[in-house]
Short mmCIF file of C-alpha atoms in Angstrom, two decimals:
data_model
loop_
_atom_site.label_atom_id
_atom_site.label_comp_id
_atom_site.label_asym_id
_atom_site.label_seq_id
_atom_site.Cartn_x
_atom_site.Cartn_y
_atom_site.Cartn_z
CA MET A 1 0.00 0.00 0.00
CA PRO A 2 1.28 3.54 -0.68
CA ILE A 3 2.50 5.97 1.95
CA LYS A 4 0.96 9.47 2.01
CA ILE A 5 3.48 12.20 2.82
CA PRO A 6 3.62 15.95 2.12
CA ASN A 7 4.56 16.76 -1.47
CA ASP A 8 7.39 19.09 -0.40
CA LEU A 9 8.94 16.73 2.15
CA PRO A 10 12.51 15.95 0.95
CA ALA A 11 11.81 12.24 1.33
CA PHE A 12 9.08 12.47 -1.32
CA ASP A 13 11.48 12.82 -4.26
CA VAL A 14 14.03 10.40 -2.78
CA LEU A 15 11.45 7.64 -2.22
CA THR A 16 9.86 8.24 -5.62
CA ARG A 17 13.23 7.75 -7.34
CA GLU A 18 13.74 4.53 -5.37
CA GLY A 19 10.38 3.18 -6.53
CA VAL A 20 8.64 3.36 -3.13
CA MET A 21 4.85 3.70 -3.36
CA VAL A 22 4.36 7.38 -2.51
CA MET A 23 1.00 9.09 -2.83
CA ARG A 24 0.52 12.86 -3.05
CA GLU A 25 -1.77 14.43 -0.45
CA ASP A 26 -4.18 15.75 -3.09
CA GLN A 27 -4.23 12.35 -4.74
CA ALA A 28 -5.13 10.60 -1.46
CA ALA A 29 -7.89 13.13 -0.72
CA HIS A 30 -9.67 12.33 -3.99
CA GLN A 31 -9.05 8.60 -4.11
CA ASP A 32 -11.99 6.27 -4.67
CA ILE A 33 -11.64 2.60 -3.76
CA ARG A 34 -13.37 -0.46 -5.19
CA PRO A 35 -12.46 -4.16 -5.50
CA LEU A 36 -10.04 -4.98 -8.30
CA ARG A 37 -11.17 -7.38 -11.03
CA ILE A 38 -8.29 -9.67 -12.00
CA ALA A 39 -8.67 -12.68 -14.28
CA LEU A 40 -6.54 -15.72 -14.97
CA LEU A 41 -6.49 -17.17 -18.49
CA ASN A 42 -5.33 -20.65 -17.55
CA LEU A 43 -3.65 -22.52 -20.41
CA MET A 44 -1.89 -25.10 -18.24
CA PRO A 45 -3.10 -28.73 -18.18
CA LYS A 46 -3.08 -28.94 -14.37
CA LYS A 47 -5.69 -26.25 -13.93
CA ILE A 48 -6.26 -26.62 -10.19
CA ALA A 49 -2.56 -26.47 -9.25
CA THR A 50 -1.99 -23.44 -11.48
CA GLU A 51 -5.02 -21.48 -10.31
CA THR A 52 -3.98 -22.14 -6.70
CA GLN A 53 -0.43 -20.90 -7.32
CA PHE A 54 -1.58 -17.59 -8.79
CA ALA A 55 -4.45 -17.10 -6.36
CA ARG A 56 -1.96 -17.50 -3.50
CA LEU A 57 0.18 -14.65 -4.86
CA ILE A 58 -2.65 -12.34 -5.90
CA GLY A 59 -4.46 -12.86 -2.61
CA ALA A 60 -1.49 -11.96 -0.41
CA THR A 61 -2.07 -8.18 -0.64
CA PRO A 62 -4.44 -6.21 1.66
CA LEU A 63 -6.50 -5.18 -1.37
CA GLN A 64 -9.84 -6.76 -2.17
CA VAL A 65 -9.62 -8.70 -5.43
CA GLU A 66 -12.32 -10.44 -7.44
CA PHE A 67 -10.48 -13.33 -9.10
CA ASP A 68 -12.07 -14.76 -12.26
CA LEU A 69 -11.00 -17.87 -14.16
CA ILE A 70 -11.11 -17.85 -17.97
CA ARG A 71 -10.54 -20.62 -20.50
CA MET A 72 -10.24 -20.79 -24.26
CA SER A 73 -13.68 -21.12 -25.80
CA GLU A 74 -13.19 -24.17 -28.01
CA HIS A 75 -10.20 -25.95 -26.48
CA GLU A 76 -11.17 -28.71 -24.04
CA THR A 77 -8.80 -29.85 -21.32
CA LYS A 78 -8.26 -33.58 -20.80
CA THR A 79 -6.56 -33.33 -17.41
CA THR A 80 -9.12 -31.40 -15.34
CA SER A 81 -12.65 -32.60 -14.72
CA ALA A 82 -15.47 -31.19 -16.81
CA GLU A 83 -17.35 -30.50 -13.57
CA HIS A 84 -14.54 -28.26 -12.28
CA MET A 85 -14.29 -26.40 -15.58
CA GLU A 86 -18.05 -25.92 -15.76
CA SER A 87 -18.26 -24.73 -12.15
CA PHE A 88 -15.38 -22.27 -12.06
CA TYR A 89 -14.31 -21.25 -15.58
CA ARG A 90 -15.96 -19.02 -18.17
CA PRO A 91 -15.04 -19.20 -21.87
CA PHE A 92 -13.43 -16.09 -23.31
CA GLN A 93 -16.26 -15.50 -25.76
CA GLU A 94 -18.59 -15.15 -22.76
CA VAL A 95 -16.49 -12.49 -20.99
CA LYS A 96 -15.13 -10.45 -23.88
CA THR A 97 -17.65 -7.65 -23.39
CA GLU A 98 -16.43 -7.19 -19.81
CA LYS A 99 -13.52 -5.16 -18.47
CA TYR A 100 -10.76 -6.16 -16.06
CA ASP A 101 -8.16 -4.29 -14.06
CA GLY A 102 -5.66 -7.11 -14.55
CA LEU A 103 -5.23 -10.30 -16.57
CA ILE A 104 -2.66 -13.09 -16.13
CA ILE A 105 -2.03 -15.36 -19.13
CA THR A 106 -0.26 -18.55 -18.10
CA GLY A 107 2.24 -20.68 -19.94
CA ALA A 108 1.33 -23.84 -21.86
CA PRO A 109 3.32 -27.05 -22.57
CA ILE A 110 3.41 -26.44 -26.34
CA GLU A 111 6.80 -24.76 -26.71
CA HIS A 112 7.84 -27.05 -29.56
CA LEU A 113 5.05 -25.75 -31.81
CA PRO A 114 5.34 -22.62 -33.93
CA PHE A 115 2.88 -20.09 -32.58
CA ASN A 116 0.62 -20.23 -35.62
CA GLU A 117 0.31 -24.02 -35.35
CA VAL A 118 -1.29 -23.86 -31.90
CA THR A 119 -4.90 -24.97 -32.28
CA TYR A 120 -6.29 -21.96 -30.39
CA TRP A 121 -3.82 -19.37 -31.76
CA ASP A 122 -6.44 -17.28 -33.57
CA GLU A 123 -8.56 -16.88 -30.46
CA LEU A 124 -5.46 -16.17 -28.35
CA CYS A 125 -4.49 -13.36 -30.73
CA GLU A 126 -8.03 -12.05 -30.35
CA ILE A 127 -7.47 -12.05 -26.58
CA PHE A 128 -4.17 -10.20 -26.92
CA ASP A 129 -5.89 -7.49 -28.96
CA TRP A 130 -8.84 -7.46 -26.54
CA THR A 131 -6.48 -6.59 -23.67
CA GLN A 132 -5.80 -3.25 -25.33
CA THR A 133 -9.43 -2.18 -24.98
CA ASN A 134 -10.74 -4.19 -22.02
CA VAL A 135 -7.81 -4.82 -19.64
CA HIS A 136 -5.80 -2.22 -17.76
CA SER A 137 -2.68 -4.36 -17.19
CA THR A 138 -1.72 -7.80 -18.53
CA PHE A 139 0.89 -10.21 -17.15
CA GLY A 140 2.04 -12.87 -19.64
CA VAL A 141 3.84 -15.82 -18.02
CA CYS A 142 6.39 -18.16 -19.69
CA TRP A 143 4.88 -19.34 -23.02
CA GLY A 144 2.03 -16.87 -22.54
CA GLY A 145 4.53 -14.02 -22.25
CA MET A 146 6.51 -15.26 -25.24
CA ALA A 147 3.36 -15.50 -27.33
CA MET A 148 2.23 -12.02 -26.37
CA ILE A 149 5.57 -10.32 -27.03
CA ASN A 150 5.70 -12.12 -30.38
CA HIS A 151 2.20 -10.94 -31.27
CA PHE A 152 2.82 -7.29 -30.45
CA HIS A 153 6.51 -6.96 -31.38
CA GLY A 154 7.46 -9.91 -33.57
CA VAL A 155 10.11 -11.09 -31.08
CA LYS A 156 10.81 -14.75 -31.84
CA LYS A 157 11.20 -17.69 -29.51
CA HIS A 158 14.24 -19.90 -30.11
CA MET A 159 14.59 -23.59 -29.29
CA LEU A 160 17.35 -24.50 -26.83
CA ASP A 161 19.60 -27.51 -27.40
CA HIS A 162 18.84 -28.60 -23.82
CA LYS A 163 16.14 -27.72 -21.35
CA ALA A 164 16.76 -24.73 -19.06
CA PHE A 165 15.76 -26.46 -15.85
CA GLY A 166 16.41 -25.50 -12.26
CA CYS A 167 16.82 -22.41 -10.09
CA PHE A 168 19.01 -19.79 -11.74
CA ARG A 169 20.45 -16.57 -10.37
CA HIS A 170 18.95 -13.40 -11.83
CA LYS A 171 19.92 -9.73 -11.62
CA ASN A 172 17.74 -6.78 -10.75
CA LEU A 173 18.35 -4.54 -13.79
CA ASP A 174 16.05 -1.67 -12.76
CA PRO A 175 15.89 -1.23 -8.96
CA ALA A 176 13.73 1.91 -9.30
CA SER A 177 10.98 0.08 -11.19
CA PRO A 178 7.72 0.05 -9.21
CA TYR A 179 7.43 -3.65 -10.07
CA LEU A 180 10.71 -4.41 -8.28
CA ARG A 181 10.12 -2.64 -4.96
CA GLY A 182 11.98 -4.51 -2.23
CA PHE A 183 13.89 -6.76 -4.65
CA SER A 184 17.43 -7.86 -3.83
CA ASP A 185 20.22 -7.15 -6.31
CA ASP A 186 20.23 -10.84 -7.25
CA PHE A 187 18.10 -13.87 -6.39
CA VAL A 188 16.99 -17.23 -7.81
CA ILE A 189 13.96 -18.00 -9.98
CA PRO A 190 12.70 -21.43 -11.06
CA VAL A 191 13.14 -22.02 -14.80
CA SER A 192 11.60 -24.82 -16.86
CA ARG A 193 11.55 -24.30 -20.62
CA TRP A 194 12.92 -25.51 -23.94
CA THR A 195 12.83 -22.09 -25.55
CA GLU A 196 14.27 -18.65 -24.99
CA MET A 197 13.92 -15.04 -26.02
CA LYS A 198 17.14 -13.30 -27.04
CA GLN A 199 18.06 -10.03 -25.34
CA ALA A 200 19.34 -8.44 -28.56
CA GLU A 201 15.98 -9.01 -30.26
CA ILE A 202 14.11 -7.55 -27.28
CA ASP A 203 16.42 -4.54 -27.33
CA ALA A 204 15.67 -4.05 -31.04
CA ALA A 205 11.92 -3.78 -30.37
CA PRO A 206 10.97 -0.16 -29.59
CA GLY A 207 9.62 0.54 -26.13
CA LEU A 208 10.52 -2.71 -24.39
CA LYS A 209 12.57 -2.67 -21.18
CA THR A 210 14.14 -5.70 -19.51
CA LEU A 211 13.76 -5.52 -15.72
CA LEU A 212 15.19 -8.92 -14.69
CA GLY A 213 17.78 -11.04 -16.46
CA SER A 214 20.25 -13.88 -16.03
CA ASP A 215 23.73 -14.46 -17.44
CA GLU A 216 22.83 -18.15 -17.78
CA VAL A 217 19.24 -18.20 -19.05
CA GLY A 218 18.80 -14.74 -20.54
CA PRO A 219 16.04 -12.14 -20.15
CA CYS A 220 13.32 -12.88 -17.64
CA LEU A 221 10.96 -9.95 -16.99
CA VAL A 222 10.19 -7.41 -19.72
CA GLU A 223 8.01 -4.32 -19.41
CA ASP A 224 5.92 -3.16 -22.37
CA PRO A 225 4.38 0.19 -21.33
CA ALA A 226 2.73 0.85 -24.70
CA HIS A 227 0.64 -2.31 -24.31
CA ARG A 228 0.30 -2.00 -20.51
CA ALA A 229 1.93 -5.41 -20.16
CA LEU A 230 4.63 -7.38 -18.38
CA TYR A 231 6.16 -10.56 -19.82
CA ILE A 232 7.95 -13.02 -17.55
CA PHE A 233 9.59 -16.11 -19.05
CA ASN A 234 10.28 -17.97 -15.78
CA HIS A 235 8.21 -19.25 -12.87
CA PHE A 236 8.08 -17.29 -9.62
CA GLU A 237 4.64 -18.85 -9.05
CA TYR A 238 5.99 -22.41 -8.74
CA ASP A 239 5.38 -24.35 -5.54
CA ASP A 240 8.25 -25.91 -3.57
CA SER A 241 7.78 -29.25 -5.31
CA THR A 242 6.86 -28.24 -8.88
CA LEU A 243 10.31 -28.81 -10.39
CA LYS A 244 10.58 -32.08 -8.44
CA GLU A 245 7.27 -33.26 -9.89
CA GLU A 246 8.43 -32.42 -13.42
CA TYR A 247 11.74 -34.22 -12.85
CA ASP A 248 10.12 -37.31 -11.27
CA ARG A 249 7.57 -37.48 -14.11
CA ASP A 250 10.26 -37.45 -16.79
CA VAL A 251 12.36 -40.03 -14.95
CA ALA A 252 9.32 -42.30 -14.58
CA ASN A 253 8.53 -41.92 -18.30
CA GLY A 254 12.11 -42.64 -19.32
CA THR A 255 12.49 -39.14 -20.79
CA ALA A 256 16.05 -37.81 -20.87
CA ILE A 257 16.21 -35.02 -18.29
CA ASN A 258 18.93 -33.39 -16.21
CA VAL A 259 18.60 -32.95 -12.47
CA PRO A 260 17.24 -29.40 -12.01
CA ARG A 261 20.22 -27.18 -11.24
CA ASN A 262 20.62 -25.45 -7.89
CA TYR A 263 17.28 -26.83 -6.68
CA TYR A 264 18.03 -29.80 -4.45
CA PRO A 265 20.60 -29.35 -1.67
CA ASP A 266 23.96 -30.36 -3.21
CA ASP A 267 21.99 -31.16 -6.42
CA ASN A 268 20.99 -34.44 -4.77
CA PRO A 269 17.42 -35.42 -5.79
CA SER A 270 17.10 -37.70 -2.76
CA ARG A 271 17.05 -34.60 -0.53
CA PRO A 272 13.97 -32.34 -0.10
CA PRO A 273 14.25 -29.16 -2.21
CA LEU A 274 14.29 -25.74 -0.55
CA ASN A 275 12.12 -22.83 -1.72
CA ARG A 276 14.48 -19.86 -2.22
CA TRP A 277 12.19 -17.69 -4.38
CA ARG A 278 8.96 -17.40 -2.35
CA SER A 279 9.61 -13.92 -0.94
CA HIS A 280 10.44 -12.43 -4.34
CA ALA A 281 7.39 -14.10 -5.87
CA HIS A 282 5.16 -12.31 -3.38
CA LEU A 283 7.03 -9.07 -3.96
CA LEU A 284 6.63 -9.15 -7.72
CA TYR A 285 2.95 -10.04 -7.84
CA GLY A 286 2.16 -7.80 -4.87
CA ASN A 287 3.90 -4.91 -6.63
CA TRP A 288 1.97 -5.62 -9.82
CA VAL A 289 -1.37 -5.67 -7.98
CA SER A 290 -0.42 -2.44 -6.21
CA GLU A 291 0.46 -0.74 -9.50
CA VAL A 292 -2.83 -1.89 -10.98
CA TYR A 293 -4.63 -0.46 -7.95
CA LEU A 294 -2.81 2.87 -8.22
CA THR A 295 -3.18 3.34 -11.96
CA THR A 296 -6.50 1.79 -13.00
CA PRO A 297 -9.47 4.14 -13.34
CA PHE A 298 -12.20 3.99 -10.71
CA ASP A 299 -14.75 3.97 -13.52
CA MET A 300 -14.11 0.65 -15.24
CA ASN A 301 -15.69 1.97 -18.43
CA LEU A 302 -12.55 4.09 -18.86
CA ILE A 303 -10.24 1.04 -18.95
CA GLY A 304 -8.46 0.79 -22.29
CA GLN A 305 -8.48 4.50 -23.03
CA THR A 306 -5.31 6.36 -24.03
CA SER A 307 -3.97 7.34 -20.60
CA THR A 308 -2.04 4.58 -18.83
CA ASP A 309 -1.47 6.37 -15.52
CA TRP A 310 -4.64 7.47 -13.78
CA ARG A 311 -2.76 8.93 -10.81
CA ARG A 312 -2.03 12.13 -12.73
#
């Protein structure tokens, strides 16, 4: 939550430059408050696990959030019960006349496919375009982020010769960013992907800014102000055991897989893994929710209009 201090207090400019949530006195006096509407477009096969992971992070702030679950209209999941989908999810075509303060688009286990060969690609592109008129801020995660940055900027995904798998050290490249309030200078993030985005190609796309990156696994978090979007290619939302479950599954199936790096103590899969990213996961998603709260219009009919900062 923001701190309200006098506009002319010396700390005001210092804290603003550091990315601390500072609210002007006149801004606080005229502030209206309502619940935030945030939706999850869940493309993962394990719907229940994924919705729980994101709900845990979104629900950790003191703000009241209405959390909606959205699915692709025609694509039917084979790994989650029809009863669960019918009870809790709405197809996109049913919600596309509505407006949301925030939208999270998850990853999907279809990295090997070219984007245009994904069975629901046309509807997903429709959703990307819909965010520009009906969503205040969008957060694309892993494949979802790669697909969105490709749609809007033409940035390509590239296949890796081996899976990036484990917990990798990342650098805070923009400590003053409001999305990185409280972040350490470096930290670990779970990574599980066969593809990558190249930093040089992101740099060549006008308006994009990389906020988090790794010397080993490349860019991680990219801000796209023009499209009111963030793209993250790695998995802060993962539970303690998610990488273990992926590793155990591949071992059981006889699939060639490396032990996830820097995940198990001493890289020994017989030992219980330690969660070393939980605090930064809550920071990132809490900061995003806070920015949505500070910048979204009180009148939801105004979402998608030209201004992207309603604090001014």
